[in-house]
CSV table of N, CA and C in Angstrom, one decimal:
chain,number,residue,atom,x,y,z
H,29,UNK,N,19.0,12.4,-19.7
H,29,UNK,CA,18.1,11.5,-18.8
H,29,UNK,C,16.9,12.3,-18.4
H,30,UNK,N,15.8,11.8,-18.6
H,30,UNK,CA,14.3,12.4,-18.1
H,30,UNK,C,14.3,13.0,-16.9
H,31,UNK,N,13.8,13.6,-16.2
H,31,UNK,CA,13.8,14.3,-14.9
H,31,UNK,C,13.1,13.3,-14.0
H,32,UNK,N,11.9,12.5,-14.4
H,32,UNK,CA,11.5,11.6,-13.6
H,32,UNK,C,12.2,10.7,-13.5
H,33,UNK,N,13.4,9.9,-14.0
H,33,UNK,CA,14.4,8.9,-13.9
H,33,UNK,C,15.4,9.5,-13.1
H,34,UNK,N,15.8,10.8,-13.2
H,34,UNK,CA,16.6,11.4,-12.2
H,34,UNK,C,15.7,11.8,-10.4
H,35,UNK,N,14.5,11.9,-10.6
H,35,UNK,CA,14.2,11.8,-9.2
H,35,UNK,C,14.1,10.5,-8.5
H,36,UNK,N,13.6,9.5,-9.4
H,36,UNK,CA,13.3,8.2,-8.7
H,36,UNK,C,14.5,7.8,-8.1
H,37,UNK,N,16.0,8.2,-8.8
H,37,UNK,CA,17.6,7.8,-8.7
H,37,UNK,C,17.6,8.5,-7.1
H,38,UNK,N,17.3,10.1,-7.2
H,38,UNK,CA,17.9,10.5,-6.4
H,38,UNK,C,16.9,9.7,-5.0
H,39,UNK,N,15.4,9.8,-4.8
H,39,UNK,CA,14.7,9.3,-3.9
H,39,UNK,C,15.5,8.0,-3.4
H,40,UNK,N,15.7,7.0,-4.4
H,40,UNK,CA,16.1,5.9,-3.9
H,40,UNK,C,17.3,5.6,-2.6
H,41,UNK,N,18.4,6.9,-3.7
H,41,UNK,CA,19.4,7.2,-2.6
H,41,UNK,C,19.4,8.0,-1.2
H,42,UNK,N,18.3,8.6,-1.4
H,42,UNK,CA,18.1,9.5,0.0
H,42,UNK,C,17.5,7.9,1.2
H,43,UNK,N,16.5,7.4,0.0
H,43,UNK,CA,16.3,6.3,1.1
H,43,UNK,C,17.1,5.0,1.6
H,44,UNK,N,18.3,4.4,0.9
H,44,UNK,CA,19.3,4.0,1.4
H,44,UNK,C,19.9,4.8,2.4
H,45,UNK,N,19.9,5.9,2.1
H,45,UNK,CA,21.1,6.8,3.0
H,45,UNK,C,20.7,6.2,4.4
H,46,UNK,N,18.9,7.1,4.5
H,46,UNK,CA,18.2,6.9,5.7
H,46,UNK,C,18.7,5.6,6.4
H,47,UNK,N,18.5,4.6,5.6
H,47,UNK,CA,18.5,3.1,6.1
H,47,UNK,C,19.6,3.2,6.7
H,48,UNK,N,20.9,3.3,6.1
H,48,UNK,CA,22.1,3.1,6.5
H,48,UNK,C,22.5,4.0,7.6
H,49,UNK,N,22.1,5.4,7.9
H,49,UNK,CA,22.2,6.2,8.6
H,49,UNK,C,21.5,5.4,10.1
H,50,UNK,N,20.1,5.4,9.8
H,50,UNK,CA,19.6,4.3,11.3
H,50,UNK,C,20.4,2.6,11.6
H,51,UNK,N,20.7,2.4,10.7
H,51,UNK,CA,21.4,1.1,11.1
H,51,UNK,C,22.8,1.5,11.9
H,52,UNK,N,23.6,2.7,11.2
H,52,UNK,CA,24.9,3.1,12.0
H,52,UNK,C,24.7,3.8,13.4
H,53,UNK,N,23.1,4.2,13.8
H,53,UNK,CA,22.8,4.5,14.7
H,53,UNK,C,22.2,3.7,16.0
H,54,UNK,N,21.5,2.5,15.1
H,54,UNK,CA,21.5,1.1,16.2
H,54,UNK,C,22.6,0.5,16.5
H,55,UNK,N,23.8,0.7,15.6
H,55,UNK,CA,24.4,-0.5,15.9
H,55,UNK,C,25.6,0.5,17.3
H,56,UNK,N,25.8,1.9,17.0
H,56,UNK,CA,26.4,2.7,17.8
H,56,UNK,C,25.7,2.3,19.5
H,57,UNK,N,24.3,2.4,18.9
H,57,UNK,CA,23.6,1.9,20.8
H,57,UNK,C,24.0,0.3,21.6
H,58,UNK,N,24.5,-0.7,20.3
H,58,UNK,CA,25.0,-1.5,21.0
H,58,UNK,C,23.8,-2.7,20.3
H,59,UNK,N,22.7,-2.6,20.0
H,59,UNK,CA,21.8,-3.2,19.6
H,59,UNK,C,21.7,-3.1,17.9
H,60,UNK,N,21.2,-4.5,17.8
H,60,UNK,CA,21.5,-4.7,15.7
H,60,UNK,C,20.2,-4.2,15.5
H,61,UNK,N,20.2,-3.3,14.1
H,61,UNK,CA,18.9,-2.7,14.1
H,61,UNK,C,18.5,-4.1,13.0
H,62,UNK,N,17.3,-5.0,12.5
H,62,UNK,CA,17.1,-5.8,11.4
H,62,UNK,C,16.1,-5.1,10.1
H,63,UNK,N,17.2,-4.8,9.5
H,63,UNK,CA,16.3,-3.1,8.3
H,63,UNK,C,15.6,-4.7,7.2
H,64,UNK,N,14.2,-4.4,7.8
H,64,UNK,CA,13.5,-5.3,6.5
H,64,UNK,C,12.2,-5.0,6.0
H,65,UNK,N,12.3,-5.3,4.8
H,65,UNK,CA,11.3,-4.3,3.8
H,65,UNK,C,9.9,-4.8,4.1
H,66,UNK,N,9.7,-5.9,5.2
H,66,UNK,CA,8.1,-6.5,5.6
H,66,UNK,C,8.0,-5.1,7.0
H,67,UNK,N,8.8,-4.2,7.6
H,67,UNK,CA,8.5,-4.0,8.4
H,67,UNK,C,8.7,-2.3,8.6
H,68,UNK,N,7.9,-1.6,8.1
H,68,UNK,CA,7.8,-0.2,8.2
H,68,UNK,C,8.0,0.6,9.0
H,69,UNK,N,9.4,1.2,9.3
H,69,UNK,CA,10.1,1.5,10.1
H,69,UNK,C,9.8,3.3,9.9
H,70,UNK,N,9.5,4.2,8.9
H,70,UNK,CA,9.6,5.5,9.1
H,70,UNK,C,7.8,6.3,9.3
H,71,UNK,N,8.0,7.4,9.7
H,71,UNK,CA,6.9,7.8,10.3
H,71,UNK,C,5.9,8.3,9.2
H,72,UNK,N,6.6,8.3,8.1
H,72,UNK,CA,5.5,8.8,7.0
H,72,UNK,C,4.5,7.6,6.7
H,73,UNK,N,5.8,6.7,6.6
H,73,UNK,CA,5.1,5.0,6.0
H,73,UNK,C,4.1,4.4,6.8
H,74,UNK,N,4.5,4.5,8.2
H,74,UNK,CA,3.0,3.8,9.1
H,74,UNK,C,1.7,4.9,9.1
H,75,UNK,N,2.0,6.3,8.8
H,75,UNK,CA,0.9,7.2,8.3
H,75,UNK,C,-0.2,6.9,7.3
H,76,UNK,N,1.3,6.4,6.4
H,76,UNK,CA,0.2,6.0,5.0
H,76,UNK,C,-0.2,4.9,5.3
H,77,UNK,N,0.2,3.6,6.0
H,77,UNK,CA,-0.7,2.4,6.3
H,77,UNK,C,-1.9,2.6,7.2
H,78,UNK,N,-1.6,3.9,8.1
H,78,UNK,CA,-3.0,4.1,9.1
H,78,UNK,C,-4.1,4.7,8.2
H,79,UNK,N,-3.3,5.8,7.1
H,79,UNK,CA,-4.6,6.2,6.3
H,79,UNK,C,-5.0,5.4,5.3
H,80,UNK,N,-4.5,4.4,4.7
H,80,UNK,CA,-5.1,3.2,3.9
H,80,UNK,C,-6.0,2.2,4.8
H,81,UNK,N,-5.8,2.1,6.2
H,81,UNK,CA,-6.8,1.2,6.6
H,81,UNK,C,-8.3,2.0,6.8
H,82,UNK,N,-7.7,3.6,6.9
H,82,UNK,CA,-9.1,4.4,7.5
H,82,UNK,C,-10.1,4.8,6.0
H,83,UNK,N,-8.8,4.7,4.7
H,83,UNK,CA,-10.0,5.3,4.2
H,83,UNK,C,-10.0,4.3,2.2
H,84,UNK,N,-9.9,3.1,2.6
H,84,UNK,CA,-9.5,2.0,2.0
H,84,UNK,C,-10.6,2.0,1.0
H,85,UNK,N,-11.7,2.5,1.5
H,85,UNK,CA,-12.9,2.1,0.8
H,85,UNK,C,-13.7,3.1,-0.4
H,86,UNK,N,-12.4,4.6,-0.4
H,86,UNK,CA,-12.8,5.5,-0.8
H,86,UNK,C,-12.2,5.0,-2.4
H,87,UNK,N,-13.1,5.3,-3.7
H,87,UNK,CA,-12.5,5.0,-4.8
H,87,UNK,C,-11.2,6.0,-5.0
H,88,UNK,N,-11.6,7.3,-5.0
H,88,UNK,CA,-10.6,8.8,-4.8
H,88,UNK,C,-9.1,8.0,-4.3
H,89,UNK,N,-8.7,7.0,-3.5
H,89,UNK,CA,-7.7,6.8,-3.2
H,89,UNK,C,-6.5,6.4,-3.9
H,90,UNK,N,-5.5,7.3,-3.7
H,90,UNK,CA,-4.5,6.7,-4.9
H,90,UNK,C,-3.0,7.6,-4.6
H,91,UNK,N,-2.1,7.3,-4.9
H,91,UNK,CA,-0.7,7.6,-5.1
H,91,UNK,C,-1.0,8.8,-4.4
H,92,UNK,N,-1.4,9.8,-5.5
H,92,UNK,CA,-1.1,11.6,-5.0
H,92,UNK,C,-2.3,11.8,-4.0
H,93,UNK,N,-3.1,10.8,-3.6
H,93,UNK,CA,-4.0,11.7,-2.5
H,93,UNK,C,-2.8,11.0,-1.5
H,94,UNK,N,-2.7,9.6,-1.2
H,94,UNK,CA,-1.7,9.1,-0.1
H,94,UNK,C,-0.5,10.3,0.3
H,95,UNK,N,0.6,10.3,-0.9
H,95,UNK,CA,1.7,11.0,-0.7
H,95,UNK,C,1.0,12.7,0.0
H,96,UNK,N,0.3,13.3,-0.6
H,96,UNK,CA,-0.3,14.5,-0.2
H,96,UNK,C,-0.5,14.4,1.5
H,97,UNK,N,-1.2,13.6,1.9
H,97,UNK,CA,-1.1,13.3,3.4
H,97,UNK,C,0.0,13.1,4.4
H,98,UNK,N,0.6,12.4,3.8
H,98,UNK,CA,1.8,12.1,4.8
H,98,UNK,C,2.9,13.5,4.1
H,99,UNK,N,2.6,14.6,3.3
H,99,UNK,CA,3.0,16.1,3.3
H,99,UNK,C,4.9,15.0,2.0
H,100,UNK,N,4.4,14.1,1.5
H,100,UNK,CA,5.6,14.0,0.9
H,100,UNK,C,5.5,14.1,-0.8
H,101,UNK,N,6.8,14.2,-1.7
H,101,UNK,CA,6.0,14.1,-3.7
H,101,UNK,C,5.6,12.9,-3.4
H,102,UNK,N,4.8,12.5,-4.5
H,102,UNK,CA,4.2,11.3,-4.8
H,102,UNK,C,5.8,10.3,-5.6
H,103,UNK,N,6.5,10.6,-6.3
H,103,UNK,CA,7.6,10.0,-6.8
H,103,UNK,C,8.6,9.5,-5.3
H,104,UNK,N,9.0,10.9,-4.2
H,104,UNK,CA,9.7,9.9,-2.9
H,104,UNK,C,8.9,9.3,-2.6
H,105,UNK,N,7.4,9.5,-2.3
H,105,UNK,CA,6.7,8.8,-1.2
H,105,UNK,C,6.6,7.3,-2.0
H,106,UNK,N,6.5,7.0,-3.3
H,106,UNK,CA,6.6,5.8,-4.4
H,106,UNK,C,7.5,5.2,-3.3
H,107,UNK,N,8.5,5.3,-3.9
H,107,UNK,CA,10.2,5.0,-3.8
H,107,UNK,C,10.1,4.1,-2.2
H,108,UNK,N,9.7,5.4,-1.0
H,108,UNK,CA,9.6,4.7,0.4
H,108,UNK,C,9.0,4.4,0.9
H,109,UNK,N,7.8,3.9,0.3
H,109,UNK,CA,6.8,3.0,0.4
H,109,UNK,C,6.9,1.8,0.0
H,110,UNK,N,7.8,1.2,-1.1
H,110,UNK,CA,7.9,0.1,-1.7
H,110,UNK,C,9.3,0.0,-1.0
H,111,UNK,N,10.7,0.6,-0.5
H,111,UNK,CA,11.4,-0.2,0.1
H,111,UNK,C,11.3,-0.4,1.7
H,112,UNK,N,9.9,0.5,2.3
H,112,UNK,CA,9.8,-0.3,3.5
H,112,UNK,C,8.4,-1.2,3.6
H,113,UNK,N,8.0,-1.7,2.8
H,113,UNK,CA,6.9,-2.5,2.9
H,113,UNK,C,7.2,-3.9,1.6
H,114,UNK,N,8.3,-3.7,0.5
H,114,UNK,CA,8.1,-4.6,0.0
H,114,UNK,C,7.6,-4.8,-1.4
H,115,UNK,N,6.6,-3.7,-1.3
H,115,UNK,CA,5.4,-3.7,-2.5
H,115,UNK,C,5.2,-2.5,-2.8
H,116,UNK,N,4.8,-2.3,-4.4
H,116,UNK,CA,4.4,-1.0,-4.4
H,116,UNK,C,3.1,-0.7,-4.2
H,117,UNK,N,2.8,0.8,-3.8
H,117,UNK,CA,1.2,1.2,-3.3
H,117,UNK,C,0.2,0.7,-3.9
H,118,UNK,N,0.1,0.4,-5.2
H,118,UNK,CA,-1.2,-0.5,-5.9
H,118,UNK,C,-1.1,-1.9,-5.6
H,119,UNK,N,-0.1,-2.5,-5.8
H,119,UNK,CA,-0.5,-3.8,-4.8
H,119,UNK,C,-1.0,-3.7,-3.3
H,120,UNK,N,-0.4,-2.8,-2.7
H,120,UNK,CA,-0.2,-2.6,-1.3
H,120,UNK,C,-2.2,-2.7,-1.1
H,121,UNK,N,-2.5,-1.9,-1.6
H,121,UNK,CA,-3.9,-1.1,-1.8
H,121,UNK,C,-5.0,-2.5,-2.2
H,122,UNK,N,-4.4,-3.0,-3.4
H,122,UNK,CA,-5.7,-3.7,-3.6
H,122,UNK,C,-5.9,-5.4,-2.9
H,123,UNK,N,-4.0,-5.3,-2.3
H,123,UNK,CA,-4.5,-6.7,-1.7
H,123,UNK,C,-5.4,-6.2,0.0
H,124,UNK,N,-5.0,-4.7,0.2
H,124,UNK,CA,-5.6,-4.6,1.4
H,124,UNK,C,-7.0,-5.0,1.1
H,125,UNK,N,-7.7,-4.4,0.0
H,125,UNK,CA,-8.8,-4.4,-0.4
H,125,UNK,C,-9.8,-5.8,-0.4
H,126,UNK,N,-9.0,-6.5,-1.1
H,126,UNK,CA,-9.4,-8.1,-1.7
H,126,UNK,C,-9.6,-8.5,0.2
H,127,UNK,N,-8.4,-8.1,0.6
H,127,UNK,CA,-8.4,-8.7,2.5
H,127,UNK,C,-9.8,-8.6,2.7
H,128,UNK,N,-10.3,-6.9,2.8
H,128,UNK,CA,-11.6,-7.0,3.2
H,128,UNK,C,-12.7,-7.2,2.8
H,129,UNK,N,-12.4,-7.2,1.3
H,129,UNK,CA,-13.9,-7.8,0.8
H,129,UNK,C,-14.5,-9.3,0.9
H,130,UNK,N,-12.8,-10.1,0.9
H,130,UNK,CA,-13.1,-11.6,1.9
H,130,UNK,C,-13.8,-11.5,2.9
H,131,UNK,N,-13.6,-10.3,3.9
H,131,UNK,CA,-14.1,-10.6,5.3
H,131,UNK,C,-15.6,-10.1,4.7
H,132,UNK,N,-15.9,-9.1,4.4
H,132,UNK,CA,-17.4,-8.8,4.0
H,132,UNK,C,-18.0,-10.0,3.3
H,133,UNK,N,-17.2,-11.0,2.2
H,133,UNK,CA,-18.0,-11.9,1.5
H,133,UNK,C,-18.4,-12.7,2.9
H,134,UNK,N,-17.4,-12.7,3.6
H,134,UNK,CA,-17.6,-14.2,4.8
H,134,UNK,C,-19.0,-14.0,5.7
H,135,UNK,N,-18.8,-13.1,5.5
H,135,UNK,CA,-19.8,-12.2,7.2
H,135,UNK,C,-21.3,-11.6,6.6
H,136,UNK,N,-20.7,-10.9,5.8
H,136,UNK,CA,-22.3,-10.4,5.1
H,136,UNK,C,-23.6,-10.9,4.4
H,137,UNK,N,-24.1,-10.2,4.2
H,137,UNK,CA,-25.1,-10.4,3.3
H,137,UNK,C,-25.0,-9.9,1.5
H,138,UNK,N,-24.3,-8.7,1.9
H,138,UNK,CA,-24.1,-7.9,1.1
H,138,UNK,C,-23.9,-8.5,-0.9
H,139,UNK,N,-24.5,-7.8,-1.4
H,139,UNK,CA,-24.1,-8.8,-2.6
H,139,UNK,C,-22.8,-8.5,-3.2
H,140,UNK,N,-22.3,-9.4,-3.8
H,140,UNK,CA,-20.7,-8.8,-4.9
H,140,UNK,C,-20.4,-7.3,-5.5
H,141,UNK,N,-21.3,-6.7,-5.8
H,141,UNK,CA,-21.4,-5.8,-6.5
H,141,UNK,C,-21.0,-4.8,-5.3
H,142,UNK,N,-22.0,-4.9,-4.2
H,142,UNK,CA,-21.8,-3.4,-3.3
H,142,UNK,C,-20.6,-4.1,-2.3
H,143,UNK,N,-20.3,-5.5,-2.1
H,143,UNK,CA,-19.2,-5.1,-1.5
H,143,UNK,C,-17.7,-4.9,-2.3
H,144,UNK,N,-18.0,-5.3,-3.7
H,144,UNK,CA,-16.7,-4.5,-4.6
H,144,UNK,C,-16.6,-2.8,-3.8
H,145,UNK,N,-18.0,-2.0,-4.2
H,145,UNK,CA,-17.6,-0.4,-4.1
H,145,UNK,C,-17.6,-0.6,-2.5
H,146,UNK,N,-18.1,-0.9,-1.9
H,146,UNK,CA,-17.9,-1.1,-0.3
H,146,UNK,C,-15.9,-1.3,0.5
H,147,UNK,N,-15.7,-1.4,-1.2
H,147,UNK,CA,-13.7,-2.1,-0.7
H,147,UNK,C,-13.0,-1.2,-1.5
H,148,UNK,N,-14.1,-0.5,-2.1
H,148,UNK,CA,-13.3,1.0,-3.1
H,148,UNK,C,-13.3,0.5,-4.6
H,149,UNK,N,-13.5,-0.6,-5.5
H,149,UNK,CA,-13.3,-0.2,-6.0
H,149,UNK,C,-14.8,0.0,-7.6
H,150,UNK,N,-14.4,0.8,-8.1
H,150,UNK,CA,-15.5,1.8,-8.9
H,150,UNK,C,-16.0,0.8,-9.9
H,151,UNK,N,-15.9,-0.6,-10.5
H,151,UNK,CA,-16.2,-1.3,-11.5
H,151,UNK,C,-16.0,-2.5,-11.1
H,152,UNK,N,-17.1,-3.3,-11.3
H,152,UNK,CA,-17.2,-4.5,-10.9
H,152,UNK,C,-16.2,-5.5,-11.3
H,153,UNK,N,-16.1,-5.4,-12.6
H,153,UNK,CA,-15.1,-6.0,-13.5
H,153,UNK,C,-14.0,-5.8,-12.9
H,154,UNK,N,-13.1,-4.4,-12.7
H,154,UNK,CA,-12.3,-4.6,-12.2
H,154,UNK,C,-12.1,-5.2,-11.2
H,155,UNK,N,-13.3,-5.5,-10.0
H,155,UNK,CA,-13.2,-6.1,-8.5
H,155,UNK,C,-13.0,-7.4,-9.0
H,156,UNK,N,-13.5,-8.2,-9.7
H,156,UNK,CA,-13.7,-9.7,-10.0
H,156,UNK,C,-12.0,-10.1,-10.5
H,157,UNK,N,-11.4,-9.3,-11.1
H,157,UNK,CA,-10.0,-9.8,-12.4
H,157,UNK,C,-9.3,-9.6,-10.9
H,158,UNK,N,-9.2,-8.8,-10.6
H,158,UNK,CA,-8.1,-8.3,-9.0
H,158,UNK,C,-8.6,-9.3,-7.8
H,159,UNK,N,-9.8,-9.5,-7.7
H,159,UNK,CA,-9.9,-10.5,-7.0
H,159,UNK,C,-9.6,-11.5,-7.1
H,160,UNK,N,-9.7,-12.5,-8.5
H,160,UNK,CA,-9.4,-13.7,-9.3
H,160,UNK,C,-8.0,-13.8,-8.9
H,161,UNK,N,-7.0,-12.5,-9.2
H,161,UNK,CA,-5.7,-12.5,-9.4
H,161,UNK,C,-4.7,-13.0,-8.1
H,162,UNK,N,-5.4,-12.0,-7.1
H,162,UNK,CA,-4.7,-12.5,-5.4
H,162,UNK,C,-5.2,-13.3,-5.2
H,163,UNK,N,-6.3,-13.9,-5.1
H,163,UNK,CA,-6.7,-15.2,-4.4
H,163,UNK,C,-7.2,-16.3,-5.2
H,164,UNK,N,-7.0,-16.2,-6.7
H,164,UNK,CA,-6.5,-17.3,-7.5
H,164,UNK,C,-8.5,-18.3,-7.6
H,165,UNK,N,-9.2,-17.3,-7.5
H,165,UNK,CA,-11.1,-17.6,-7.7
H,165,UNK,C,-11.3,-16.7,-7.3
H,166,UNK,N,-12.7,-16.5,-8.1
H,166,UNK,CA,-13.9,-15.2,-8.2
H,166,UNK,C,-14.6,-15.0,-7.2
H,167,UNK,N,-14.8,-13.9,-6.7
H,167,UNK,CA,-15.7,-13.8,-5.5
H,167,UNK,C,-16.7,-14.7,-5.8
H,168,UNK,N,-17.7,-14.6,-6.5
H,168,UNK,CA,-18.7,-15.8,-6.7
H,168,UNK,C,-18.3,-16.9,-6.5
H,169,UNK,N,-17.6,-17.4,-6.6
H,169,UNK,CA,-17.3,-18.8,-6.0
H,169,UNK,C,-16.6,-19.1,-4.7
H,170,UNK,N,-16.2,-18.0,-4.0
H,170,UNK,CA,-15.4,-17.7,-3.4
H,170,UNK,C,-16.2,-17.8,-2.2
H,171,UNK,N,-17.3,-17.1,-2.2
H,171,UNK,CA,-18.6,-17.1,-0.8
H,171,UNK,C,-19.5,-18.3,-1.2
């Protein structure tokens, strides 16, 4: 078996454990803990959501700068990022993105172009297909 299929195995299970370990410790206090993957419950994970909103707009942003911050590999930090949020980090990232380039299309002036690199990302083309994708029309039609 590849070594990368054996870490993602073992990550996965450390982060069940966790889960199961805080649930046997809510439920010990008398209170149900509700373990759900919309709601980011560990301290690394609301790290990486505070440094995705601070620095969203940098192209450089990606898997190994994220994990490198919150001090975790990039393979666990994968793993417990997608079971306490739901998604994995490239979705996570580019719907934050599309979020704000709506709000810049709504409010600004700015043209398409600079508020794509203004939301991070480095090619226009790519802003337009990712945009099209989550919100189902093109920024150009979209403002």
């Amino acid at each position: 078996m590849p070594q990368q299929a054996i870490e993602r195995r073992a990550c996965a299970r450390v982060a069940h454990a966790e889960r199961d370990a805080l649930q046997a410790r809510s439920e010990d206090r008398g209170r149900p803990l509700v373990v759900s993957s919309s709601k980011p419950r560990s301290e690394q994970t609301r790290k990486a959501l505070e440094y995705i909103a601070a620095h969203y707009g940098e192209e450089t942003l990606d898997l190994n700068t994220l994990a490198k911050a919150v001090f975790l590999s990039p393979v666990y930090f994968s793993t417990l990022f997608k079971n306490e949020t739901g998604v994995n980090f490239i979705k996570y990232l580019n719907e934050y993105r599309i979020k704000k380039a709506e709000e810049l299309l709504r409010t600004s002036k700015e043209n398409i172009t600079q508020v794509a690199f203004s939301v991070g990302f480095n090619k226009l083309d790519t802003f337009e297909k990712t945009f099209k994708k989550i919100k189902g029309i093109s920024p150009k039609n979209f403002r």
